[in-house]
Coordinates of C-alpha atoms in Angstrom, one line a residue:
Chain A
X1 CA 5.9 19.7 -30.3
X2 CA 8.6 17.5 -29.6
X3 CA 10.1 15.8 -32.6
X4 CA 12.3 13.8 -30.8
X5 CA 11.6 11.2 -27.9
X6 CA 15.2 11.0 -27.0
X7 CA 18.3 14.6 -27.9
X8 CA 21.2 13.2 -27.1
X9 CA 23.5 16.2 -26.8
X10 CA 27.4 15.8 -26.8
X11 CA 29.7 18.5 -25.6
X12 CA 32.1 19.4 -28.5
X13 CA 33.9 21.2 -26.1
X14 CA 38.4 22.2 -26.9
X15 CA 40.3 24.2 -24.8
X16 CA 43.6 24.1 -24.7
X17 CA 46.0 21.0 -24.7
X18 CA 47.0 22.3 -20.7
X19 CA 43.8 24.0 -20.1
X20 CA 43.6 22.7 -16.4
X21 CA 39.8 21.9 -16.5
X22 CA 40.7 19.4 -19.5
X23 CA 38.3 18.9 -23.2
X24 CA 35.5 17.3 -24.2
X25 CA 36.7 16.9 -27.6
X26 CA 40.5 17.9 -27.6
X27 CA 41.1 17.1 -31.2
X28 CA 37.6 19.4 -32.5
X29 CA 36.9 17.0 -34.6
X30 CA 33.9 15.5 -33.2
X31 CA 34.1 12.1 -33.0
X32 CA 32.0 10.6 -30.5
X33 CA 29.6 12.6 -31.4
X34 CA 30.1 11.3 -34.9
X35 CA 29.8 7.9 -33.4
X36 CA 26.4 8.9 -32.4
X37 CA 25.2 9.9 -35.1
X38 CA 26.1 6.9 -37.3
X39 CA 24.5 4.8 -34.2
X40 CA 21.7 6.0 -34.8
X41 CA 21.1 5.6 -37.8
X42 CA 22.6 2.3 -38.0
X43 CA 18.9 1.6 -36.1
X44 CA 16.6 3.4 -38.1
X45 CA 15.7 5.8 -35.4
X46 CA 16.7 9.1 -37.4
X47 CA 13.1 10.1 -36.5
X48 CA 12.9 10.1 -33.5
X49 CA 16.0 10.2 -31.1
X50 CA 18.6 13.5 -32.3
X51 CA 22.4 13.1 -31.8
X52 CA 23.7 16.4 -31.6
X53 CA 26.8 18.5 -31.0
X54 CA 26.5 21.2 -28.4
X55 CA 28.7 23.4 -27.0
X56 CA 30.3 23.7 -23.4
X57 CA 27.8 21.6 -20.6
X58 CA 30.5 22.5 -17.7
X59 CA 30.6 19.4 -16.6
X60 CA 34.5 19.0 -17.9
X61 CA 36.3 18.1 -15.5
X62 CA 34.0 14.8 -15.9
X63 CA 34.6 14.6 -20.2
X64 CA 33.3 13.9 -21.9
X65 CA 29.9 14.2 -21.1
X66 CA 26.6 13.6 -23.0
X67 CA 23.0 14.6 -21.7
X68 CA 20.0 12.9 -22.9
X69 CA 16.8 14.7 -22.9
X70 CA 14.1 14.5 -22.0
X71 CA 15.7 11.8 -19.3
X72 CA 18.0 14.2 -18.2
X73 CA 20.6 11.3 -17.6
X74 CA 23.9 12.4 -17.3
X75 CA 27.1 10.3 -18.9
X76 CA 30.8 11.1 -17.5
X77 CA 34.0 9.8 -19.4
X78 CA 31.8 8.5 -22.2
X79 CA 34.3 7.1 -25.2
X80 CA 33.4 5.6 -28.9
X81 CA 33.9 2.5 -27.5
X82 CA 30.1 3.4 -25.3
X83 CA 28.2 4.4 -27.4
X84 CA 26.0 1.5 -28.6
X85 CA 25.7 0.1 -25.1
X86 CA 24.2 3.6 -24.2
X87 CA 21.9 3.7 -27.5
X88 CA 20.9 -0.3 -26.9
X89 CA 20.2 -0.1 -23.5
X90 CA 19.1 3.3 -23.1
X91 CA 17.9 5.3 -25.9
X92 CA 16.5 1.3 -27.1
X93 CA 15.1 -0.1 -23.6
X94 CA 14.7 3.0 -21.6
X95 CA 17.5 2.4 -18.9
X96 CA 20.4 4.5 -19.1
X97 CA 23.2 2.7 -18.3
X98 CA 24.9 3.6 -14.7
X99 CA 27.7 2.5 -14.4
X100 CA 28.0 5.3 -17.3
X101 CA 26.2 8.0 -15.3
X102 CA 28.2 11.4 -14.5
X103 CA 28.9 11.5 -10.2
X104 CA 27.7 14.5 -8.5
Chain B
X1 CA 22.7 13.6 -11.9
X2 CA 21.3 17.4 -13.4
X3 CA 23.4 19.7 -12.9
X4 CA 20.6 22.3 -14.3
X5 CA 16.9 22.8 -13.8
X6 CA 16.9 24.6 -17.4
X7 CA 18.7 23.9 -20.3
X8 CA 18.5 26.1 -23.0
X9 CA 19.6 24.8 -26.5
X10 CA 19.9 27.4 -29.0
X11 CA 20.5 26.4 -32.9
X12 CA 23.6 27.5 -34.4
X13 CA 23.4 26.2 -37.8
X14 CA 24.8 27.7 -41.3
X15 CA 23.7 26.6 -44.2
X16 CA 25.0 28.4 -47.5
X17 CA 22.9 31.6 -48.7
X18 CA 20.1 29.8 -51.5
X19 CA 20.0 26.9 -48.9
X20 CA 16.1 26.0 -49.4
X21 CA 15.6 25.4 -45.4
X22 CA 17.4 28.1 -44.6
X23 CA 19.3 28.9 -40.7
X24 CA 18.9 29.5 -37.7
X25 CA 22.6 31.9 -37.6
X26 CA 23.1 32.9 -40.8
X27 CA 25.8 35.3 -39.7
X28 CA 27.2 32.1 -38.3
X29 CA 27.8 34.9 -35.4
X30 CA 26.1 33.2 -32.5
X31 CA 24.4 36.2 -31.9
X32 CA 21.1 34.5 -30.2
X33 CA 22.7 32.6 -28.5
X34 CA 24.1 35.2 -26.8
X35 CA 21.7 36.3 -25.9
X36 CA 20.2 33.6 -23.5
X37 CA 24.2 33.6 -21.8
X38 CA 23.6 37.4 -21.3
X39 CA 20.0 37.6 -20.3
X40 CA 20.9 33.9 -17.4
X41 CA 23.3 35.7 -16.8
X42 CA 22.0 39.3 -15.6
X43 CA 19.3 37.8 -13.5
X44 CA 22.0 35.5 -11.7
X45 CA 21.5 32.0 -12.8
X46 CA 24.8 30.8 -14.3
X47 CA 24.3 27.9 -11.3
X48 CA 20.7 26.8 -12.1
X49 CA 20.3 27.4 -15.9
X50 CA 23.0 27.1 -19.2
X51 CA 22.4 28.2 -22.3
X52 CA 23.8 25.9 -25.0
X53 CA 24.4 26.1 -28.7
X54 CA 23.8 23.5 -31.0
X55 CA 24.2 21.9 -34.1
X56 CA 21.0 21.5 -36.0
X57 CA 18.1 20.6 -34.3
X58 CA 16.5 19.5 -37.3
X59 CA 13.4 22.2 -37.8
X60 CA 15.1 24.6 -40.2
X61 CA 11.7 26.2 -41.3
X62 CA 10.8 27.5 -38.3
X63 CA 13.7 28.5 -36.8
X64 CA 15.3 30.2 -35.6
X65 CA 15.2 27.5 -33.5
X66 CA 15.5 27.2 -29.7
X67 CA 14.6 24.5 -26.8
X68 CA 14.2 23.7 -23.8
X69 CA 14.9 20.8 -21.4
X70 CA 13.8 19.4 -19.1
X71 CA 10.7 20.9 -20.6
X72 CA 11.2 19.9 -24.0
X73 CA 9.7 22.7 -24.9
X74 CA 10.5 23.9 -28.8
X75 CA 10.1 27.5 -30.4
X76 CA 10.3 28.4 -33.5
X77 CA 11.2 31.7 -35.7
X78 CA 12.9 33.3 -32.2
X79 CA 14.6 36.7 -32.0
X80 CA 16.8 38.5 -29.3
X81 CA 14.1 40.7 -28.5
X82 CA 12.3 37.0 -27.8
X83 CA 14.9 36.1 -25.5
X84 CA 14.1 38.2 -22.1
X85 CA 10.5 37.1 -22.3
X86 CA 11.2 33.6 -22.1
X87 CA 13.7 33.5 -19.7
X88 CA 11.2 35.7 -17.1
X89 CA 8.2 33.6 -18.6
X90 CA 9.5 30.4 -19.2
X91 CA 12.7 30.0 -17.3
X92 CA 12.1 31.8 -14.7
X93 CA 8.5 31.5 -14.5
X94 CA 8.0 28.2 -15.9
X95 CA 5.1 29.1 -18.6
X96 CA 5.7 28.8 -21.4
X97 CA 5.7 31.8 -24.1
X98 CA 2.9 31.3 -26.5
X99 CA 3.4 32.9 -29.0
X100 CA 6.9 32.0 -30.0
X101 CA 5.7 27.7 -29.3
X102 CA 7.2 26.0 -32.6
X103 CA 4.1 24.9 -34.2
X104 CA 3.8 21.3 -35.4

């Protein structure tokens, strides 16, 4: 079975403020994850799209990190202001947001 | 970019003991996730395989739940005793473990 058409994982890792690798969610409040959940709900996509918080995705220097499966599309430096564009263009439209793609 | 050949997400949701949907990780200790991390390390796969804890995967009645992306293969009722089989057969061998596949 594959219960979701698209499955978004939002890194929720929080490290100490002075850690050299930085943190995807320094406050630990999960605001970016909550923004994805809200956008999914706003579009009525709860039955086919899931947004989950995850542990460290190990791309800390390029974060805040988000990955969309099964597409295997990775986004970096994602902010709450980017969430609607990712949902509209990629999750709904099937076109990954080029400007946010994580660099190699 | 797609930094991992396979990305395993282990549900870490813990609900109250009397919740009707149950919990994937009632103790909240993440033992199943830790077992996957250990197996990945034991096989020297840390550069190509990632095992992350995730928030609720919304398959609670069939849990403990594990999903392997980008394969989009879902496993249910996974116990620590199943981890090496999933890693050996599926993660390394490319053959999903049929007996653990999550039912529709």
